PDB file of C-alpha atoms in Angstrom:
ATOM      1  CA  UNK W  18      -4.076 -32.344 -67.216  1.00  0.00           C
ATOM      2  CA  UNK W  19      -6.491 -33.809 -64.810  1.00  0.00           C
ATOM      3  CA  UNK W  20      -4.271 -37.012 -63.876  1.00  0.00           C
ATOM      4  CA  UNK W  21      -0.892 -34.557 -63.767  1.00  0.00           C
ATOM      5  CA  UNK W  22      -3.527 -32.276 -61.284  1.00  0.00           C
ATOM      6  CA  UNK W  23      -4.582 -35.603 -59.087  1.00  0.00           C
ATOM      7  CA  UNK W  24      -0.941 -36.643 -58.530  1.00  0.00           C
ATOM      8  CA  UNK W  25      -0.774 -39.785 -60.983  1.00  0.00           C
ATOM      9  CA  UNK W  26       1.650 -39.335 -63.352  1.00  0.00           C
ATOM     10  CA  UNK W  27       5.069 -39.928 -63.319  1.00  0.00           C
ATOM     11  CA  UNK W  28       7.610 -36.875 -65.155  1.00  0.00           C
ATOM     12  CA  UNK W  29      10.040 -38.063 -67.924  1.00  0.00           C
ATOM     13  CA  UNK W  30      12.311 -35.705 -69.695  1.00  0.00           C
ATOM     14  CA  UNK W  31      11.995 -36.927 -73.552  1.00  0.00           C
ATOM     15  CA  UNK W  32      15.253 -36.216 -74.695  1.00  0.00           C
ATOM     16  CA  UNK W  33      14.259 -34.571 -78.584  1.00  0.00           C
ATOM     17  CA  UNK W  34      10.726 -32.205 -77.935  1.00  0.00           C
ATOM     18  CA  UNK W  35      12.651 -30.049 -79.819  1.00  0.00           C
ATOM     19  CA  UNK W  36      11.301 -32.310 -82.654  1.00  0.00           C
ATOM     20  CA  UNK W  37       7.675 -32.614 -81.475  1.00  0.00           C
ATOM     21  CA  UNK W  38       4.842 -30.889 -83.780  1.00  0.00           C
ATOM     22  CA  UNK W  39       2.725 -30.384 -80.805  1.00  0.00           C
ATOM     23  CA  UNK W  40       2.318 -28.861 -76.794  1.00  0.00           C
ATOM     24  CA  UNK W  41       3.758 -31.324 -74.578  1.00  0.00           C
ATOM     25  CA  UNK W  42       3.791 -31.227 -70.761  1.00  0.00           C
ATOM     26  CA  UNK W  43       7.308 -28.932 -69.627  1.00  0.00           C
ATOM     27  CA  UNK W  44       7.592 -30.829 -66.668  1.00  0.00           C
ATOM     28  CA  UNK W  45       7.416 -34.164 -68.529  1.00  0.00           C
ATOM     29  CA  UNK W  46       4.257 -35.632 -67.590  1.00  0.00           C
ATOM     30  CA  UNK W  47       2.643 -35.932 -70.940  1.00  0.00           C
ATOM     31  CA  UNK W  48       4.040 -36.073 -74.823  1.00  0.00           C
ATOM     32  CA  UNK W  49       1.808 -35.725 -77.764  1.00  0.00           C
ATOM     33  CA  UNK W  50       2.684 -39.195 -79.812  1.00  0.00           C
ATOM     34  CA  UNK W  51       0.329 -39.580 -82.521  1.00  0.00           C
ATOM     35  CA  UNK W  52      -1.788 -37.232 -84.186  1.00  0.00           C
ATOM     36  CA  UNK W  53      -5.475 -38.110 -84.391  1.00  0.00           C
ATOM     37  CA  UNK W  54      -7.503 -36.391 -87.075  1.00  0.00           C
ATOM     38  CA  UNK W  55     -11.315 -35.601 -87.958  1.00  0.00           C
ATOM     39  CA  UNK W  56     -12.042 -35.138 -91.066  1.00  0.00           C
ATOM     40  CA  UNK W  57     -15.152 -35.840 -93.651  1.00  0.00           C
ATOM     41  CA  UNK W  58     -15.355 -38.862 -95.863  1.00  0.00           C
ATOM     42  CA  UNK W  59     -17.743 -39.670 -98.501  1.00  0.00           C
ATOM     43  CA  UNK W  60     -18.433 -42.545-101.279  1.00  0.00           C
ATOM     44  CA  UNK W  61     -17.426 -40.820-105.100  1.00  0.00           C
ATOM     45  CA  UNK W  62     -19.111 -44.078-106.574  1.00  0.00           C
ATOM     46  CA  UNK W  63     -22.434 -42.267-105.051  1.00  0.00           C
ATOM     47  CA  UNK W  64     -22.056 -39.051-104.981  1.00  0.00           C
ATOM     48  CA  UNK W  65     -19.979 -36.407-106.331  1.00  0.00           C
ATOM     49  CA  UNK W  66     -17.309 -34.541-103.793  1.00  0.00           C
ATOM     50  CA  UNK W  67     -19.061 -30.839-105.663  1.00  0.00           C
ATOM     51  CA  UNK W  68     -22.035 -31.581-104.533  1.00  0.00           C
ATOM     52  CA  UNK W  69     -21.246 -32.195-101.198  1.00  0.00           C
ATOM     53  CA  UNK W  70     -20.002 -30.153 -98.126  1.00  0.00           C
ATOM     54  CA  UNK W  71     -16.213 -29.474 -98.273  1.00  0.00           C
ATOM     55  CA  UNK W  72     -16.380 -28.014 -94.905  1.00  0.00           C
ATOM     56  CA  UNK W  73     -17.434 -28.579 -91.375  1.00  0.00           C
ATOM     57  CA  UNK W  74     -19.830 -25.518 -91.253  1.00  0.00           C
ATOM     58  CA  UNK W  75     -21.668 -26.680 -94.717  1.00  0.00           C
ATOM     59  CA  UNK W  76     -21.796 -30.106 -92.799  1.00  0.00           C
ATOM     60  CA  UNK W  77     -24.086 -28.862 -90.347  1.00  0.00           C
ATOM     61  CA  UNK W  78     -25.685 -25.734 -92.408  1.00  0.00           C
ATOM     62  CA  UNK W  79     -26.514 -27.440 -96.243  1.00  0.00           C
ATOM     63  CA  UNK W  80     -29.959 -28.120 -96.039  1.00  0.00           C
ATOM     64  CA  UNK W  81     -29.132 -30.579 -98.823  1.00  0.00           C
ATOM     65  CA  UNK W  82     -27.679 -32.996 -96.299  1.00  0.00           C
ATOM     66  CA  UNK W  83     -30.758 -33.506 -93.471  1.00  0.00           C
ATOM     67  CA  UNK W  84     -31.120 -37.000 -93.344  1.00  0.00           C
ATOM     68  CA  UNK W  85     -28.230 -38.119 -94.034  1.00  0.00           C
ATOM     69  CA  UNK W  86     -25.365 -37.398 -91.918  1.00  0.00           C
ATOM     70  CA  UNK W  87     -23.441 -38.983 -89.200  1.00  0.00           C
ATOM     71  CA  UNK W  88     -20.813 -37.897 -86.449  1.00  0.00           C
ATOM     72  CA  UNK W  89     -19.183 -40.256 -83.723  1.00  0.00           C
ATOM     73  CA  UNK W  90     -20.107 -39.403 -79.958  1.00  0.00           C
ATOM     74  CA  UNK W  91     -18.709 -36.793 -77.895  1.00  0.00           C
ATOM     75  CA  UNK W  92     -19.894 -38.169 -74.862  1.00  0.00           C
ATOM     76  CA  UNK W  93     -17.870 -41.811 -75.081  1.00  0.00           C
ATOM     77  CA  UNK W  94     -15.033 -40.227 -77.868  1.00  0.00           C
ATOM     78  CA  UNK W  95     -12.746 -38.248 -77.141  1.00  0.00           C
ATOM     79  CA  UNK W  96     -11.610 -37.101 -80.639  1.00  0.00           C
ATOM     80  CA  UNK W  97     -15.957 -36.817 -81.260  1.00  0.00           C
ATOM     81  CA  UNK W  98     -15.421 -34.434 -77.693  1.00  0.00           C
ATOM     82  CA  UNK W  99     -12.547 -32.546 -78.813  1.00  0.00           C
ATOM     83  CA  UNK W 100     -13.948 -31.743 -82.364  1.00  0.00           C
ATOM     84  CA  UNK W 101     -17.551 -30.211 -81.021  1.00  0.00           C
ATOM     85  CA  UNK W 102     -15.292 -28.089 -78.592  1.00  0.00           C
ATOM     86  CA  UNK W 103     -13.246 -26.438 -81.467  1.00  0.00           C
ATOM     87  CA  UNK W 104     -16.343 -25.765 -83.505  1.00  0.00           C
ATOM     88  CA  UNK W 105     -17.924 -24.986 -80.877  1.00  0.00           C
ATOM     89  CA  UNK W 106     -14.990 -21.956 -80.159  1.00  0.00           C
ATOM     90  CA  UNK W 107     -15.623 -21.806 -84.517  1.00  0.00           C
ATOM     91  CA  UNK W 108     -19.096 -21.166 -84.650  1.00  0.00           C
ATOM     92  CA  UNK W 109     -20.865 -20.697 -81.620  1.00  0.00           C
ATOM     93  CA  UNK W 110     -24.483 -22.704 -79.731  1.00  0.00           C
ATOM     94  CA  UNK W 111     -25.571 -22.398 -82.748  1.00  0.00           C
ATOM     95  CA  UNK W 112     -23.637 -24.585 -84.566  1.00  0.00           C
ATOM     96  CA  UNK W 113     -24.862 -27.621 -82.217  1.00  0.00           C
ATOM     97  CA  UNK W 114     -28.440 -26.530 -83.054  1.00  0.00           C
ATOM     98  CA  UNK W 115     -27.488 -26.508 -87.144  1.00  0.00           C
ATOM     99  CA  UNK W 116     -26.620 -30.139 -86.221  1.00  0.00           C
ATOM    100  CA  UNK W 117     -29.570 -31.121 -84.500  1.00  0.00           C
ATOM    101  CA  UNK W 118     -32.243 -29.887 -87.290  1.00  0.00           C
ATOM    102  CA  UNK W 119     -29.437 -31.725 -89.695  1.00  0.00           C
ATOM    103  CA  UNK W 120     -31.213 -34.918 -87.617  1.00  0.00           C
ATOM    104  CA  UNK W 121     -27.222 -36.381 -87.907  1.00  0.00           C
ATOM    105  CA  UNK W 122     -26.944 -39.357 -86.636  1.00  0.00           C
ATOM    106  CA  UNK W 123     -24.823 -40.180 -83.577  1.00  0.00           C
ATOM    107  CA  UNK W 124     -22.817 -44.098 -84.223  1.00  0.00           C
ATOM    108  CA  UNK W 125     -19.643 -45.672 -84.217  1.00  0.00           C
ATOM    109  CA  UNK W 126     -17.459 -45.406 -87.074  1.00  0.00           C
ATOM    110  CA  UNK W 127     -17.425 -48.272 -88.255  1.00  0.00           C
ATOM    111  CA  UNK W 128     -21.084 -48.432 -88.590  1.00  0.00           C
ATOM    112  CA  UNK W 129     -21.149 -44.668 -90.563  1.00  0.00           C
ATOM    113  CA  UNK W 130     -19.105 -46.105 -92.628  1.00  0.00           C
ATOM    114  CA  UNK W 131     -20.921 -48.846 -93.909  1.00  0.00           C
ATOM    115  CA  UNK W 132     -23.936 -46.537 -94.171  1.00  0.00           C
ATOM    116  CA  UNK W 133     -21.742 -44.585 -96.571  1.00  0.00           C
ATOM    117  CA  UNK W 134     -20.716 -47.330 -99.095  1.00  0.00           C
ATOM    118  CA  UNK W 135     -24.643 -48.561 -99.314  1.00  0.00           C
ATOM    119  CA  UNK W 136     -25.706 -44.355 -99.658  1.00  0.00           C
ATOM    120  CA  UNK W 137     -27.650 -44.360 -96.573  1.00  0.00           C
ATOM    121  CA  UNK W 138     -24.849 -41.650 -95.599  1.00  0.00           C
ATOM    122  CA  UNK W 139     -24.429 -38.981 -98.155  1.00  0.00           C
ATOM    123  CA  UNK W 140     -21.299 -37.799 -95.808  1.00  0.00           C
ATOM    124  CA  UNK W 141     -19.769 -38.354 -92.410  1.00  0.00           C
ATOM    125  CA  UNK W 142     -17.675 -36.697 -89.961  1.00  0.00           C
ATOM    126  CA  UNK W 143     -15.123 -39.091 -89.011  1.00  0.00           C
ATOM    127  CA  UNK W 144     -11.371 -39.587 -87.707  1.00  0.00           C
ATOM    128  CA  UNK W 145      -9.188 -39.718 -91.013  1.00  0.00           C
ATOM    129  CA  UNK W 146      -7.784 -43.483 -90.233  1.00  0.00           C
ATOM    130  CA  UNK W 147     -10.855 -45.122 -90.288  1.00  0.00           C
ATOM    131  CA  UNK W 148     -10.951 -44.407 -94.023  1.00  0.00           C
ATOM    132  CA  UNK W 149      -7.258 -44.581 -94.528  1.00  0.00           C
ATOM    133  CA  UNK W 150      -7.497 -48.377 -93.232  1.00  0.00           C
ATOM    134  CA  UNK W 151     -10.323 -49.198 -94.963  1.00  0.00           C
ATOM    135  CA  UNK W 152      -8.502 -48.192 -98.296  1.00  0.00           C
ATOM    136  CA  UNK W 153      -5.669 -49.862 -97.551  1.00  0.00           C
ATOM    137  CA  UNK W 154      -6.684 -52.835 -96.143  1.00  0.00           C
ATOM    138  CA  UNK W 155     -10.170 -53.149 -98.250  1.00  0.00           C
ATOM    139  CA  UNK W 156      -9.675 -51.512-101.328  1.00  0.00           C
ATOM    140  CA  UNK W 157     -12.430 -49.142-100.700  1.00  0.00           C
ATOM    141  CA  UNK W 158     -13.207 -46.672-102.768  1.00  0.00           C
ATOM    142  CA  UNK W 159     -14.729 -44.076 -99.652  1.00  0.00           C
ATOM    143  CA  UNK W 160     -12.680 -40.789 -99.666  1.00  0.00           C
ATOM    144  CA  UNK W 161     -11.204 -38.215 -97.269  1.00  0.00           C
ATOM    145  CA  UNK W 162     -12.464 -34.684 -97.680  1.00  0.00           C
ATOM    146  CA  UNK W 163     -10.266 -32.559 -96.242  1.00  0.00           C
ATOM    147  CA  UNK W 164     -12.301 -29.757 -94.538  1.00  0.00           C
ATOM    148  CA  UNK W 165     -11.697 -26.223 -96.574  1.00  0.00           C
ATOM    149  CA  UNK W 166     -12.202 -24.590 -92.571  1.00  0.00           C
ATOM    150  CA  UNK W 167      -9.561 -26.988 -91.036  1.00  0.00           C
ATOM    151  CA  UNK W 168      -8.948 -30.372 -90.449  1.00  0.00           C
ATOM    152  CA  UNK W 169      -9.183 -31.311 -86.142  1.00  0.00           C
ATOM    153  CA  UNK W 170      -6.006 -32.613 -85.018  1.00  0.00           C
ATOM    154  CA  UNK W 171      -6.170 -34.167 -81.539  1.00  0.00           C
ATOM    155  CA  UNK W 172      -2.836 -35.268 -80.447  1.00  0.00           C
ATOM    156  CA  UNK W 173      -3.184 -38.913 -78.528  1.00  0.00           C
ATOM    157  CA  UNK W 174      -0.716 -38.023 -75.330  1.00  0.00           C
ATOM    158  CA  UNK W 175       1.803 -40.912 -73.800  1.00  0.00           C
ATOM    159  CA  UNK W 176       2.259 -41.127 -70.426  1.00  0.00           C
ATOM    160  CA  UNK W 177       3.969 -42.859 -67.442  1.00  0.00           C
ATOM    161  CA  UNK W 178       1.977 -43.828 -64.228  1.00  0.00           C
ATOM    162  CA  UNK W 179       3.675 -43.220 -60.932  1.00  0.00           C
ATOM    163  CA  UNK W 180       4.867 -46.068 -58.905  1.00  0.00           C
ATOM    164  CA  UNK W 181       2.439 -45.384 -56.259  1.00  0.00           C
ATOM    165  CA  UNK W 182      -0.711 -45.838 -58.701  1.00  0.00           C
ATOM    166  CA  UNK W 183       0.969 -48.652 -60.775  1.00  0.00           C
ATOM    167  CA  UNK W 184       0.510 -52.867 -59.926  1.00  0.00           C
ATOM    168  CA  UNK W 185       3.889 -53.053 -61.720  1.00  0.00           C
ATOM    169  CA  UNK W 186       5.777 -50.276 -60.211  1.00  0.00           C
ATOM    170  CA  UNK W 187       8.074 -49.843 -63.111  1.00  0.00           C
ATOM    171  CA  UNK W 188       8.473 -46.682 -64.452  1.00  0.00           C
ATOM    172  CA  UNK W 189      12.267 -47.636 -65.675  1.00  0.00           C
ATOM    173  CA  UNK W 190      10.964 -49.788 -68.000  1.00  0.00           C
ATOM    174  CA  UNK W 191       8.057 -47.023 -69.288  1.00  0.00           C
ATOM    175  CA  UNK W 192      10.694 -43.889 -69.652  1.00  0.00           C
ATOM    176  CA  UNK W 193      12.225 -46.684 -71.940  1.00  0.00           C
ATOM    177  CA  UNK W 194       9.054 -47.618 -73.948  1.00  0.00           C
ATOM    178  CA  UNK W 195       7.871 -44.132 -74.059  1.00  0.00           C
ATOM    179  CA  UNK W 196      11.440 -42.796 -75.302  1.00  0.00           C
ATOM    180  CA  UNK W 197      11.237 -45.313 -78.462  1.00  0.00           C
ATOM    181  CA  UNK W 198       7.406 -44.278 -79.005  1.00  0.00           C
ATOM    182  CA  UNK W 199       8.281 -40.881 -79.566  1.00  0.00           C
ATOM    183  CA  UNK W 200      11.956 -41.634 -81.770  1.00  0.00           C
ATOM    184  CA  UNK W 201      11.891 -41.760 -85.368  1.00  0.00           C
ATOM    185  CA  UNK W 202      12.060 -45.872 -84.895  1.00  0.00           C
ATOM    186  CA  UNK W 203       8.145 -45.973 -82.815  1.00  0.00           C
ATOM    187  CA  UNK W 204       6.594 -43.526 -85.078  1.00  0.00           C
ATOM    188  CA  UNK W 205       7.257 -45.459 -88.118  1.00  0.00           C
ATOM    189  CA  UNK W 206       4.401 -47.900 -86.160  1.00  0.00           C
ATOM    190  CA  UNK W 207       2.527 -45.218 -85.474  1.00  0.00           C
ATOM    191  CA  UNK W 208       2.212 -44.264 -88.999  1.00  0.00           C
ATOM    192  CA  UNK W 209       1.694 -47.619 -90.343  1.00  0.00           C
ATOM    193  CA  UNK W 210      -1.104 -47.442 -88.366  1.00  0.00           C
ATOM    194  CA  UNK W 211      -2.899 -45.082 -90.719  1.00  0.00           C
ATOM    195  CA  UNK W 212      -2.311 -41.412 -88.455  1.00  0.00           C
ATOM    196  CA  UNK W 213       0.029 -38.974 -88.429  1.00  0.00           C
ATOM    197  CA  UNK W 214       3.403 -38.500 -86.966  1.00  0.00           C
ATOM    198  CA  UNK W 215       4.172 -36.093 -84.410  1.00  0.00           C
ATOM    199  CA  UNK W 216       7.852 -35.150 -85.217  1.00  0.00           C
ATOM    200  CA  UNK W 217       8.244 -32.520 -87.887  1.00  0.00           C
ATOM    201  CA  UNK W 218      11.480 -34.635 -89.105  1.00  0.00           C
ATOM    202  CA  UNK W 219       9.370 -37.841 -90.102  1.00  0.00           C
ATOM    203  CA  UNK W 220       9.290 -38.011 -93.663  1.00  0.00           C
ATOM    204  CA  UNK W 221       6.500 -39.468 -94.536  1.00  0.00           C
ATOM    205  CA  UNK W 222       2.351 -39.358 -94.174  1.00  0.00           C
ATOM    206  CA  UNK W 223      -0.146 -42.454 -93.742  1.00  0.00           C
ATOM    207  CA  UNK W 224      -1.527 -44.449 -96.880  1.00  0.00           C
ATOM    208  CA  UNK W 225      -3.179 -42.261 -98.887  1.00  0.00           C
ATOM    209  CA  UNK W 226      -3.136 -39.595 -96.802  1.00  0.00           C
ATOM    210  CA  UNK W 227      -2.285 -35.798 -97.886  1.00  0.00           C
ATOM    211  CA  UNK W 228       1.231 -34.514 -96.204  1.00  0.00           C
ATOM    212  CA  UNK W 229       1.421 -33.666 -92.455  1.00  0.00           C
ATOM    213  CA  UNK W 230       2.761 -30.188 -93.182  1.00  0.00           C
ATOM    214  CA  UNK W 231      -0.263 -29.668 -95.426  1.00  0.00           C
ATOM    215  CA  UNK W 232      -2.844 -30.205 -92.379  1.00  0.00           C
ATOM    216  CA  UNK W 233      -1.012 -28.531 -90.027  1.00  0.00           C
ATOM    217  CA  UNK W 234      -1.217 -25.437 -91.932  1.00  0.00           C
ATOM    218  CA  UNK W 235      -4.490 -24.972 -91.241  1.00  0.00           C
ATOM    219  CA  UNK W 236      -5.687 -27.224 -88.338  1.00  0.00           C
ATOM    220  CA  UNK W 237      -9.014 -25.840 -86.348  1.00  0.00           C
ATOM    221  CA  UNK W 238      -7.951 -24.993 -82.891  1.00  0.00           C
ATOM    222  CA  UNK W 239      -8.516 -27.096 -79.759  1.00  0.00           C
ATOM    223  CA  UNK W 240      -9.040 -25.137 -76.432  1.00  0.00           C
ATOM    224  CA  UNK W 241      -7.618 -27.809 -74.452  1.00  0.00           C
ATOM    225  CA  UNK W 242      -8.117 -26.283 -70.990  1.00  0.00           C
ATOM    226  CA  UNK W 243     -11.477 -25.315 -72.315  1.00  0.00           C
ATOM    227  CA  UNK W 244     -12.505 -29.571 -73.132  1.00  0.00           C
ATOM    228  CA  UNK W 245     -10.785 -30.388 -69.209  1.00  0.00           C
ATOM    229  CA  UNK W 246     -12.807 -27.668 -67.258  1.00  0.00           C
ATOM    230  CA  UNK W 247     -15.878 -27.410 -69.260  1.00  0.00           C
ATOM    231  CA  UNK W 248     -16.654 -30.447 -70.486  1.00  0.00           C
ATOM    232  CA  UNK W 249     -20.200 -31.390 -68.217  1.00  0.00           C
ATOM    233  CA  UNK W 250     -21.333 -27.965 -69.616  1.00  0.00           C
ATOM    234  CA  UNK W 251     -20.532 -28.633 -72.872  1.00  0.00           C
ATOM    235  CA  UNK W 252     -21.910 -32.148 -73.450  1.00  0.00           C
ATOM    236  CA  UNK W 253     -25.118 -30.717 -71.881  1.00  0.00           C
ATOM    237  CA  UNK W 254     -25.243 -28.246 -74.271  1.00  0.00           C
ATOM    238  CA  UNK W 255     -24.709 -30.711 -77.266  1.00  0.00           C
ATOM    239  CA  UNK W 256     -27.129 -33.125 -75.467  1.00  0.00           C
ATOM    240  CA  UNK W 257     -29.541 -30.182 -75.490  1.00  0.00           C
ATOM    241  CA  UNK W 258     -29.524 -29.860 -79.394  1.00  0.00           C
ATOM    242  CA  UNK W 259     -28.522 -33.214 -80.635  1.00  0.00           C
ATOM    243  CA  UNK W 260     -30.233 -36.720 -80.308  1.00  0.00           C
ATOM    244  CA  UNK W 261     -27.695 -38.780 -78.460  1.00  0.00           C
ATOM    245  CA  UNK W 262     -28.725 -42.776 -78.510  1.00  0.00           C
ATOM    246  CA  UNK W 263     -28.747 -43.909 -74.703  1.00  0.00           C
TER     247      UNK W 263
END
């Protein structure tokens, strides 16, 4: 939104958004093309899933949990960003303050996750293909929980600089590349690479991963215009409850 606001982008007409799952730009400067998702994940061969949270509000309200809990950043992630705006919109200030008193911690992904297969981490608020990946590729035995109050999708846009802000002043040769990102053919990479994709004709979910239809059902809602205009206000806030590491 900002970038199609500052002049930037370049508009391509993708010939099938009938097909897309998501918004997309109407005047072509921005298509969703893969669909990001935060979840919770968890280690069965520590814990049971019954006695942990199966939702994002017990993730931040369970007293059980204080200590040991972890969330990415929402001031250097943008799927970390997006998710504390929709519950945010869910649950209110307060929800930020829950977190803070949770003392969660705020790290990279890759480092909750290795708190969670040596139990440092009881549980961990993370994007979905981090663990998908690391089952796949790793064998692990960490686990998706699939929040009972909605999973948050973020859909990862495409989209084609214009000329005049480009060093290779091609924007032939992007309409092209973006085109086969979006067809049946690029989402087959997209899904390989352990997320979701955005056409509601491609047949098949990520490794290990429950059916797209299934999240979609009940995804928590993004204010997108909200995350764009608000967003200094909103990472104060957050900063205002929450320990962020410098």
């Amino acid at each position: 939104m900002e970038l199609k606001e500052a002049g930037i982008l370049h508009p391509y007409k993708f010939s099938e958004t009938d097909k897309l799952l998501f918004d997309y730009d109407p005047d072509g400067y921005w298509y969703p093309v893969r669909m990001l998702n935060m979840v919770l994940a968890y280690n069965p061969e520590k814990y049971s899933k019954d006695s942990l949270p199966n939702s994002f509000k017990d993730f931040a309200y369970d007293p059980e949990m204080k200590g040991s809990l972890s969330m990415g950043n929402p001031l250097t992630s943008g799927t970390s960003y997006a998710a504390i705006v929709a519950l945010l919109d869910k649950y209110g200030e307060e929800y930020y303050k829950a977190l803070g008193d949770q003392g969660v911690a705020i790290e990279s992904g890759s480092v909750a996750l290795t708190k969670l297969e040596t139990g440092e981490c009881k549980e961990v608020m993370i994007l979905e293909e981090s663990v998908l990946k690391k089952r796949e590729e790793e064998g692990s035995m960490l686990e998706v929980i699939y929040p009972t109050d909605g999973v948050i999708s973020t859909p990862s846009p495409i989209m084609i600089i214009d000329d005049a802000h480009s060093a290779n002043g091609n924007a032939a040769a992007c309409e092209a590349v973006e085109e086969w990102f979006l067809s049946t053919e690029g989402q087959k990479y997209i899904v390989a690479g352990w997320m979701h994709s955005v056409r509601s004709d491609y047949p098949n979910a990520p490794y290990d991963a429950i059916p797209t239809s299934e999240i979609m059902s009940g995804v928590m809602p993004v204010d997108w215009v909200k995350c764009y205009t608000q967003r200094e206000e909103i990472r104060t806030l957050f900063q205002e409850n929450v320990t962020v590491p410098q």
